[in-house]
Every structure is written in C-alpha cells, then in structure tokens.
PDB file of C-alpha atoms in Angstrom:
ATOM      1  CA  UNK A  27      17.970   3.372  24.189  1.00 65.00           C
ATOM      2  CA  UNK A  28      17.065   0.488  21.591  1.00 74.00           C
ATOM      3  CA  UNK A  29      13.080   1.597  22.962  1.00 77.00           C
ATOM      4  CA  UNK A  30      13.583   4.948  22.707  1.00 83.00           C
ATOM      5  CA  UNK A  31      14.750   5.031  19.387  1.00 86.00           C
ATOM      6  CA  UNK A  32      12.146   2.490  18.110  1.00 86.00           C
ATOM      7  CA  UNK A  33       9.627   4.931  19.913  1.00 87.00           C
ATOM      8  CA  UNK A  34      10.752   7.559  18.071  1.00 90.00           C
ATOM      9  CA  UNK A  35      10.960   5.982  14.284  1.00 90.00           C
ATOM     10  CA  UNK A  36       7.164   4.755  14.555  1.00 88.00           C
ATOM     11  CA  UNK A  37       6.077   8.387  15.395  1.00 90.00           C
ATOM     12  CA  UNK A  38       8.126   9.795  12.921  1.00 92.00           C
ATOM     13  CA  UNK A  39       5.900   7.506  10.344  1.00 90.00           C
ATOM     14  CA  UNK A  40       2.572   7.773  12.315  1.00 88.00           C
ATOM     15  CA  UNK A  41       3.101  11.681  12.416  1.00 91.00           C
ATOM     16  CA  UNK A  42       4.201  11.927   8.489  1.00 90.00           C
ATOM     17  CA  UNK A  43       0.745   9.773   7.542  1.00 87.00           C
ATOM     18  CA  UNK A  44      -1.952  12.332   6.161  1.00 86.00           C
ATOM     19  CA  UNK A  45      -5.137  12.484   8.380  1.00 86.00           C
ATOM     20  CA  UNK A  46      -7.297  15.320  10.150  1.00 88.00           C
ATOM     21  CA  UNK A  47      -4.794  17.152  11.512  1.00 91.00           C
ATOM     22  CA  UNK A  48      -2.781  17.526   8.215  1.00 91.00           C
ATOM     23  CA  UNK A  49      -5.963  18.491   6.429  1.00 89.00           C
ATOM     24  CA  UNK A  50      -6.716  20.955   9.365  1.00 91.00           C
ATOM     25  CA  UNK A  51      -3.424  22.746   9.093  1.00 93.00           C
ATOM     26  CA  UNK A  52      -4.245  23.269   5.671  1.00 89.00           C
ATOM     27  CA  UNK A  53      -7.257  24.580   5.744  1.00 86.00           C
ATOM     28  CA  UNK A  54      -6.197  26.940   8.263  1.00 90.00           C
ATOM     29  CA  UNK A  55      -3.190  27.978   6.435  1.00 90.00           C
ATOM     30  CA  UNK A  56      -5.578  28.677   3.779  1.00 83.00           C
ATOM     31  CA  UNK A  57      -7.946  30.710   5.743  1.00 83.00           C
ATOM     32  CA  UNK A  58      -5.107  32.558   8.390  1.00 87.00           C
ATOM     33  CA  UNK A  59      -1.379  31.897   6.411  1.00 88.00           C
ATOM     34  CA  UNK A  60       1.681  30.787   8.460  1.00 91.00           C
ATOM     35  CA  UNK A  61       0.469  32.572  11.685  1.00 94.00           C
ATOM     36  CA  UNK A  62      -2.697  30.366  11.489  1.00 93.00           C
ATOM     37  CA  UNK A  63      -1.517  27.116  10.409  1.00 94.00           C
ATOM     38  CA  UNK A  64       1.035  27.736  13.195  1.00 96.00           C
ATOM     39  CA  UNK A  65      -1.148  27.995  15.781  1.00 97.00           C
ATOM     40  CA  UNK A  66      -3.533  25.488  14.524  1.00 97.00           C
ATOM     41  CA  UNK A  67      -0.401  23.379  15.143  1.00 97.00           C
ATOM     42  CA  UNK A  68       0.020  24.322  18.569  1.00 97.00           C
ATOM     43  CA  UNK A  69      -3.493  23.708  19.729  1.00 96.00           C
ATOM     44  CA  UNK A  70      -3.189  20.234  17.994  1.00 96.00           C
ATOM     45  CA  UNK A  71       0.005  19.657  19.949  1.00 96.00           C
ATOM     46  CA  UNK A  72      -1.767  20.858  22.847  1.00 97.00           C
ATOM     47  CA  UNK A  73      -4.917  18.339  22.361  1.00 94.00           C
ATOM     48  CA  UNK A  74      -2.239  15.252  22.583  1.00 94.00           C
ATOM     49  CA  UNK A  75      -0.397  16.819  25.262  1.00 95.00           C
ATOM     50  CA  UNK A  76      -3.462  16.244  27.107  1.00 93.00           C
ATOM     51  CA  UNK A  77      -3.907  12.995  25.819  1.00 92.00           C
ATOM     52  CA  UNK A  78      -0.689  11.978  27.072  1.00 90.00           C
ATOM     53  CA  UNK A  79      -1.612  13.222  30.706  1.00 90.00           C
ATOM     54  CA  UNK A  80      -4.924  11.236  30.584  1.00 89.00           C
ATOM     55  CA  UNK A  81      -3.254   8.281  29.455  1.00 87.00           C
ATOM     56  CA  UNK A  82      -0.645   8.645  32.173  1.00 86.00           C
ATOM     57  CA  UNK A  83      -2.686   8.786  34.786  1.00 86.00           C
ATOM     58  CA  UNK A  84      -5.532   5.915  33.512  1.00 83.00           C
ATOM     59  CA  UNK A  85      -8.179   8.138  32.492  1.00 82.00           C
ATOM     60  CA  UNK A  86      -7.968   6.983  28.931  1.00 78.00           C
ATOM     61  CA  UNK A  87      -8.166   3.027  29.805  1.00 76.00           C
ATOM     62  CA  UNK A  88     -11.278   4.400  31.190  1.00 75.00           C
ATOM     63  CA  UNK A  89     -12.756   6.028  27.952  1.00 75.00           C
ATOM     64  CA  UNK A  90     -11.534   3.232  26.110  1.00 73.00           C
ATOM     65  CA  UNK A  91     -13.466   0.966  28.337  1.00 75.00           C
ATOM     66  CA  UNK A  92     -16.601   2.835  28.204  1.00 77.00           C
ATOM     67  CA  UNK A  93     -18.507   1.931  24.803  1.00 77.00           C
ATOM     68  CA  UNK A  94     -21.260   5.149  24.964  1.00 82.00           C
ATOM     69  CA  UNK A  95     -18.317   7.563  26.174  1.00 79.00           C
ATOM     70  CA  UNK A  96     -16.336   6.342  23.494  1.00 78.00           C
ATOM     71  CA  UNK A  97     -19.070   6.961  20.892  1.00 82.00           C
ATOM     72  CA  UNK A  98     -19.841  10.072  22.517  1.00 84.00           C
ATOM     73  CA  UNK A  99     -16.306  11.623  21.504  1.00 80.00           C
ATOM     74  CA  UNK A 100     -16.136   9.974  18.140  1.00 81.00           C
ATOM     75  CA  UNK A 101     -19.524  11.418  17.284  1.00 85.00           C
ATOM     76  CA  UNK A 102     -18.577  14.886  18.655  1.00 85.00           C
ATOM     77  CA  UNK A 103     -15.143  15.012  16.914  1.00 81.00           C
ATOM     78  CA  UNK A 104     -16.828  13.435  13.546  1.00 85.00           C
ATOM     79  CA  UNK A 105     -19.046  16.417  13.320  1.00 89.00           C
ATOM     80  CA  UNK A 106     -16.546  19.036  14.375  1.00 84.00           C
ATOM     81  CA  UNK A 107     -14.626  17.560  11.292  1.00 84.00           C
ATOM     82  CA  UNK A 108     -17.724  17.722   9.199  1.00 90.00           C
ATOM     83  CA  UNK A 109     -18.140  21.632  10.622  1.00 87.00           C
ATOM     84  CA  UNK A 110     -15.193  22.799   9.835  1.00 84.00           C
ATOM     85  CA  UNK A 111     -14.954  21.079   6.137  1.00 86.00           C
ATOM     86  CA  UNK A 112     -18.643  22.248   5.548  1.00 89.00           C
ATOM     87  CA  UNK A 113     -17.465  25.739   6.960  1.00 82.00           C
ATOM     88  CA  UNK A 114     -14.634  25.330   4.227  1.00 79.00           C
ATOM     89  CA  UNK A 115     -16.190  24.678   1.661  1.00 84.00           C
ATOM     90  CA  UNK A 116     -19.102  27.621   2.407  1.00 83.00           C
ATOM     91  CA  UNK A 117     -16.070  30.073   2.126  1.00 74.00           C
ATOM     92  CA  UNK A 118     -14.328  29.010  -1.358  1.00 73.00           C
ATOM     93  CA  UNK A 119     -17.926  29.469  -2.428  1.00 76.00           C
ATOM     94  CA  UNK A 120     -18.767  32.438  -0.915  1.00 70.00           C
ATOM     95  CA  UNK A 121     -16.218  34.117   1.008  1.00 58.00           C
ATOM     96  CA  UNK A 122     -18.271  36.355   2.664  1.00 54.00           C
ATOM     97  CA  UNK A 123     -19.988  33.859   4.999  1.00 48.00           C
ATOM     98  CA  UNK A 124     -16.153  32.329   6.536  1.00 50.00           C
ATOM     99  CA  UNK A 125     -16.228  32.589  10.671  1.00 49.00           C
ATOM    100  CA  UNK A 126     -13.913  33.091  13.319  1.00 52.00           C
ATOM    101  CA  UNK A 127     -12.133  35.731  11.113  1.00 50.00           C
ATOM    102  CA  UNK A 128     -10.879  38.893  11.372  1.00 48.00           C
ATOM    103  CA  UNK A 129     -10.045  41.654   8.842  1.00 46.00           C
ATOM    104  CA  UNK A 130      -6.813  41.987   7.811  1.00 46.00           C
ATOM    105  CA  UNK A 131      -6.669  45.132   5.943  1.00 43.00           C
ATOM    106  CA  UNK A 132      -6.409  44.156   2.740  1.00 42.00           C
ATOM    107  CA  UNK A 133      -9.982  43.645   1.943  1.00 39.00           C
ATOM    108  CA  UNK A 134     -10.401  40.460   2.908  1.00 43.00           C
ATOM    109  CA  UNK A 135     -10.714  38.284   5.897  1.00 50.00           C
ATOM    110  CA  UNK A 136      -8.213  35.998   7.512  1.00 64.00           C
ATOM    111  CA  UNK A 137      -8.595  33.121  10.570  1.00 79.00           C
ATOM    112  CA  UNK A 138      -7.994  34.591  14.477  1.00 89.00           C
ATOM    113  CA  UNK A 139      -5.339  33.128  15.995  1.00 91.00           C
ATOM    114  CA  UNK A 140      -7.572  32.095  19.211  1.00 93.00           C
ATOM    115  CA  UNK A 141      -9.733  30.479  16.123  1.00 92.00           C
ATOM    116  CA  UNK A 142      -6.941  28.158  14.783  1.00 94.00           C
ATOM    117  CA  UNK A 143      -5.409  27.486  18.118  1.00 96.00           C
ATOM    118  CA  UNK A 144      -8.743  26.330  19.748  1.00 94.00           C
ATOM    119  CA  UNK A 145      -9.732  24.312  16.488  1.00 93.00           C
ATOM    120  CA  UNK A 146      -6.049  22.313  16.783  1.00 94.00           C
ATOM    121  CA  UNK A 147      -7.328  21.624  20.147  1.00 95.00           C
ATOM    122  CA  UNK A 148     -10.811  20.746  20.119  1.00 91.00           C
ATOM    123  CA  UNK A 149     -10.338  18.610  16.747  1.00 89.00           C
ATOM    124  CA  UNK A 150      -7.757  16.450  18.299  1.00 90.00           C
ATOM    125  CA  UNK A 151      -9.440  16.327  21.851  1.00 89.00           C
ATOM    126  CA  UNK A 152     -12.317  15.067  19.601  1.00 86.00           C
ATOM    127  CA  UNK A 153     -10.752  12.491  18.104  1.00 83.00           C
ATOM    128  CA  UNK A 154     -10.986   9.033  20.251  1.00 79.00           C
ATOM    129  CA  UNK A 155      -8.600   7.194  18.100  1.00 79.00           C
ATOM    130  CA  UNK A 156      -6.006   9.446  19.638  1.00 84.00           C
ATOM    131  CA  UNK A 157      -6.718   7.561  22.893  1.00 81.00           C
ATOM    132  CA  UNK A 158      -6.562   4.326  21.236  1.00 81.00           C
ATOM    133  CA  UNK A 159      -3.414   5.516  19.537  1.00 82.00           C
ATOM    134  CA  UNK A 160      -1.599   7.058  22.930  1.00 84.00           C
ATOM    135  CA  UNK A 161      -3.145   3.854  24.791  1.00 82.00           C
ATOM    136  CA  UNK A 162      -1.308   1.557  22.505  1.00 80.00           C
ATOM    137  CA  UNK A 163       1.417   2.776  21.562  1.00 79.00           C
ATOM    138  CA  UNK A 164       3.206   4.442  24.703  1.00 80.00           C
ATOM    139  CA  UNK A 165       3.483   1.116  27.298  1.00 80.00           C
ATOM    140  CA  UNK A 166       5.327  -0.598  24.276  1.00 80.00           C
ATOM    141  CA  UNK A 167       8.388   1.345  24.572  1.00 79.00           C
ATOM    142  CA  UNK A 168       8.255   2.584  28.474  1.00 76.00           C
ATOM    143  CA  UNK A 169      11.306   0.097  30.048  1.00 69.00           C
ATOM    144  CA  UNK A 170      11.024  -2.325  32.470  1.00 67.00           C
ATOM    145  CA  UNK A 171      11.440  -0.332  36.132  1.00 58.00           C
ATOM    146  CA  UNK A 172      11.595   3.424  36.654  1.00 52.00           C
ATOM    147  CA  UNK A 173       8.092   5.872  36.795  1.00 56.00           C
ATOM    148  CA  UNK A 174       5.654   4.595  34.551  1.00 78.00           C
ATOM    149  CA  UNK A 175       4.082   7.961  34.870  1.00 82.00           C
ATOM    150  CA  UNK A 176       6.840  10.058  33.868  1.00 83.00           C
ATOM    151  CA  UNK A 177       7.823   7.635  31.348  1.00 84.00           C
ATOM    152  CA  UNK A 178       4.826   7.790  29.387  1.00 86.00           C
ATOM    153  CA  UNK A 179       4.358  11.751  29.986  1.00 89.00           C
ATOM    154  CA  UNK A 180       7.722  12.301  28.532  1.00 89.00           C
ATOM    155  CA  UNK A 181       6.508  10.082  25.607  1.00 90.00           C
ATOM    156  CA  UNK A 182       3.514  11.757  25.256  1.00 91.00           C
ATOM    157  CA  UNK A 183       4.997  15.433  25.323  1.00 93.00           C
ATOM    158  CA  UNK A 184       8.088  14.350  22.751  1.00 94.00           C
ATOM    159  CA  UNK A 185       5.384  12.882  20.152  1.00 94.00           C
ATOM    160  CA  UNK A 186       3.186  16.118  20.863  1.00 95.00           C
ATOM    161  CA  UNK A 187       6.762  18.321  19.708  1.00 96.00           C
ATOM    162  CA  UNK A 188       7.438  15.973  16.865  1.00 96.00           C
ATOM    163  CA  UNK A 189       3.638  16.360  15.419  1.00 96.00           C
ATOM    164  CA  UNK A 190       4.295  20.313  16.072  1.00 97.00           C
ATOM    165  CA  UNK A 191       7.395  20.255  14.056  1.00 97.00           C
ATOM    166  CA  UNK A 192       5.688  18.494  10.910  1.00 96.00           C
ATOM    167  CA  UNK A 193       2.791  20.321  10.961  1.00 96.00           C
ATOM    168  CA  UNK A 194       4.667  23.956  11.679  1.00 96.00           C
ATOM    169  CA  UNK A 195       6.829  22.363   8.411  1.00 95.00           C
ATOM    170  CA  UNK A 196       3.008  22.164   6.787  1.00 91.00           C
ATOM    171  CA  UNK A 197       2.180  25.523   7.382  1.00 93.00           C
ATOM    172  CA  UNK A 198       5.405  27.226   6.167  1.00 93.00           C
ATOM    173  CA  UNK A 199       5.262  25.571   2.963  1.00 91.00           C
ATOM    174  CA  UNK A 200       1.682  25.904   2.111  1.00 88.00           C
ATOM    175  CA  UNK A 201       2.086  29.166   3.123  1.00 87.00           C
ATOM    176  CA  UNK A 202       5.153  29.944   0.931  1.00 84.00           C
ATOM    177  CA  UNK A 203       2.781  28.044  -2.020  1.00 80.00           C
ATOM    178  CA  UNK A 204       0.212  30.311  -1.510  1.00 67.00           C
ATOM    179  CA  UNK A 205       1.766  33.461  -1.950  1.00 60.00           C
ATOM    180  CA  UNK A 206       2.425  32.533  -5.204  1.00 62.00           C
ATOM    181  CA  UNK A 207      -0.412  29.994  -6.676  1.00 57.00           C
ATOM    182  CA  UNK A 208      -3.228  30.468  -4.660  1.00 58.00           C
ATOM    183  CA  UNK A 209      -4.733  32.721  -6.186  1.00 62.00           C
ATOM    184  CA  UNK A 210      -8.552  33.743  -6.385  1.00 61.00           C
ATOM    185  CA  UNK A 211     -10.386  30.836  -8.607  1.00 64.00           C
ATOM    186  CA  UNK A 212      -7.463  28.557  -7.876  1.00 70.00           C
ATOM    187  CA  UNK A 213      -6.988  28.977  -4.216  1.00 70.00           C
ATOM    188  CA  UNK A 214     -10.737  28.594  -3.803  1.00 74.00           C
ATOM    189  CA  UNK A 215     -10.833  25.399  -5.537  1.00 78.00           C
ATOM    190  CA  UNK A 216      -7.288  24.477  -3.022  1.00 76.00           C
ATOM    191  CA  UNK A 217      -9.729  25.415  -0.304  1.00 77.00           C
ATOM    192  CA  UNK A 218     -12.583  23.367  -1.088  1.00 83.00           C
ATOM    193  CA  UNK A 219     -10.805  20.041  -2.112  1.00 84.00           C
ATOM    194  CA  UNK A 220      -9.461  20.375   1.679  1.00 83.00           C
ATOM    195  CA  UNK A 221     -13.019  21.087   2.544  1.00 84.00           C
ATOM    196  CA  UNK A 222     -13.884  17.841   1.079  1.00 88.00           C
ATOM    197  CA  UNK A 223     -11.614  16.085   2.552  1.00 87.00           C
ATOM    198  CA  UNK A 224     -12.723  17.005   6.189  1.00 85.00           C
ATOM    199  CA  UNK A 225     -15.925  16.133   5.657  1.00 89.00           C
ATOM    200  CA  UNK A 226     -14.780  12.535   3.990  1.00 89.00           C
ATOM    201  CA  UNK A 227     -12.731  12.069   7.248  1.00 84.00           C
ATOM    202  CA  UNK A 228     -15.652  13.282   9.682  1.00 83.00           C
ATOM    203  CA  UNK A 229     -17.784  10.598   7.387  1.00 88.00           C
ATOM    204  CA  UNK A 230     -15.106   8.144   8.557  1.00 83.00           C
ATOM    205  CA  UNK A 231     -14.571   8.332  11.656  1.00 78.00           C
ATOM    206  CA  UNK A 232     -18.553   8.104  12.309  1.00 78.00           C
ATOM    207  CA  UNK A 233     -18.396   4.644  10.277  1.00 80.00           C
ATOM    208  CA  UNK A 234     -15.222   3.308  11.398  1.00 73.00           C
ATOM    209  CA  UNK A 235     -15.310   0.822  14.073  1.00 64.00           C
ATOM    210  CA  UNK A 236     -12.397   0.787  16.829  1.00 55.00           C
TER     211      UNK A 236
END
C-alpha cells in the first residue's frame, strides 16, 4: 500500500508539471473549446496507455536500448511539436490558413474531434522521454512477487486516467476563460504565445540529451 501510494503522489506531481501535453491541450482548446481539449486529452491518455503496454511487455527496454530508434522518435515527435506550434501560430495570424478544422456555423472554424484526438496521440507516441519516464518510474513501485505484467499495466493505465483528469480539468477551465477573455486580438495573441511555446519545446527535445 506504502508503494502504491508513493506511486501515486509522484504522478500526481509529474502530471501537474507543465510540458507538451499541457501546451497541447491548450492550443486545442483554443482552436476546438472543451470538446477539443477533451479529446486531445483522451488521445494523450491513449498514447501512454500504449506506452504502458510496451513497457509491460519489454518493447520499451528495447527502444531505450537502441540509440538511432531512439533518435528516430525524438526527432519525429520534436517536429510534430514544431508542426503543430508553427500551425498555431499561422492561425492567430491568419485564421484562414488553420487545418484539421471544420465549420462550426458561426463563421468561423473550429478543431475536428478526430483532429485533437489523433494529435493527443501521435504527440505523446512521439515523445521518447515518455519511455524513459514509464521505463523508470513503474518497476520502482511494482512489489516484490505477484505479475509483473499486470502490475505495471495497471500502473500504466491509472497514470494514463490521472493525466486525463488534469488535462480534462485544463480544458474546462480554459474553455470557461475563453468564453469570456478570448476574444479576437487577445485570444490570437493567447494562441500564439502557446504557439511559441510548442515550438520552444519541439526545439528542446531535439537538443536535449537522454
């Protein structure tokens, strides 16, 4: 129970720390409102779901082990990132050019929900510190005994839920925000600070070693 609850307290902090899948929510709130941000939470829950299962069943010891497969999914993620903020910050300038949109009858465009869901999952798939994270952090609080398996799949799924919660939280409030502040000249300045911000993390997770 004492490893459970530890387990639990360090993803609590991990999941509250600010990084690309905060910013992500954002911008997608931005672009889609609760409905997107929502669903750009689910695909992100989705993307360490399946991180869990890899590292369950060894297949992220083996990415971790492999230097150009490693740098393969770090560059891929890093320009995903860099995509999406560039795509971002396109839009605040000129709206017009925004993708995976659809109209929403009020003159203006908002994001799909297959858009937000697959960018949740493709951004976190794409990150290769989530491997390093799930890889180090599970086995430290799986007891001595029992299914190893399971043990880290339940893990895995329960941090997945926890980042869902947070990020869901994200979404409702930015959303509420908006609805009030974010309005034309200010909302596009909102939208291309986030912008900015996915690019600066893209940047970093290029330069950043393991």
């Amino acid at each position: 129970m004492d490893a459970f609850l530890a387990f639990l307290s360090v993803s609590s902090v991990v999941i509250a720390t600010p990084g690309p899948d905060t910013a992500l929510t954002i911008r997608n709130t931005l672009l889609g409102g609760r409905v997107g941000g929502l669903f750009t939470a689910f695909g992100i829950a989705v993307g360490q779901t399946i991180w869990a299962l890899a590292t369950s069943i060894g297949i992220v010891a083996l990415l971790i082990a492999s230097e150009p497969v490693f740098v393969a999914v770090k560059y891929i993620g890093a320009a995903y990132l860099i995509y999406l903020g560039v795509q971002l910050l396109r839009g605040a300038v000129r709206p017009s050019v925004r993708q995976d949109t659809a109209p929403t009858g009020h003159g203006r465009k908002s994001l799909t929900r297959l858009g937000a869901f697959r960018q949740g999952v493709v951004s976190n798939l794409g990150n290769p510190k989530m491997a390093v994270f799930f890889a180090s952090l599970l086995p430290q609080f799986i007891p001595s005994g029992g299914s190893s398996f399971a043990a880290l799949l339940l893990r895995g799924c329960i941090f997945a839920a926890m980042t869902f919660a947070w990020l869901a939280l994200y979404a409702v409030v930015v959303a509420r925000v908006g609805d009030f502040l974010l309005r034309s000249t200010f909302r596009r300045v909102v939208e291309a600070l986030t912008g900015l911000v996915l690019v600066a993390l893209g940047v970093r997770l290029v330069t950043e070693h393991r």
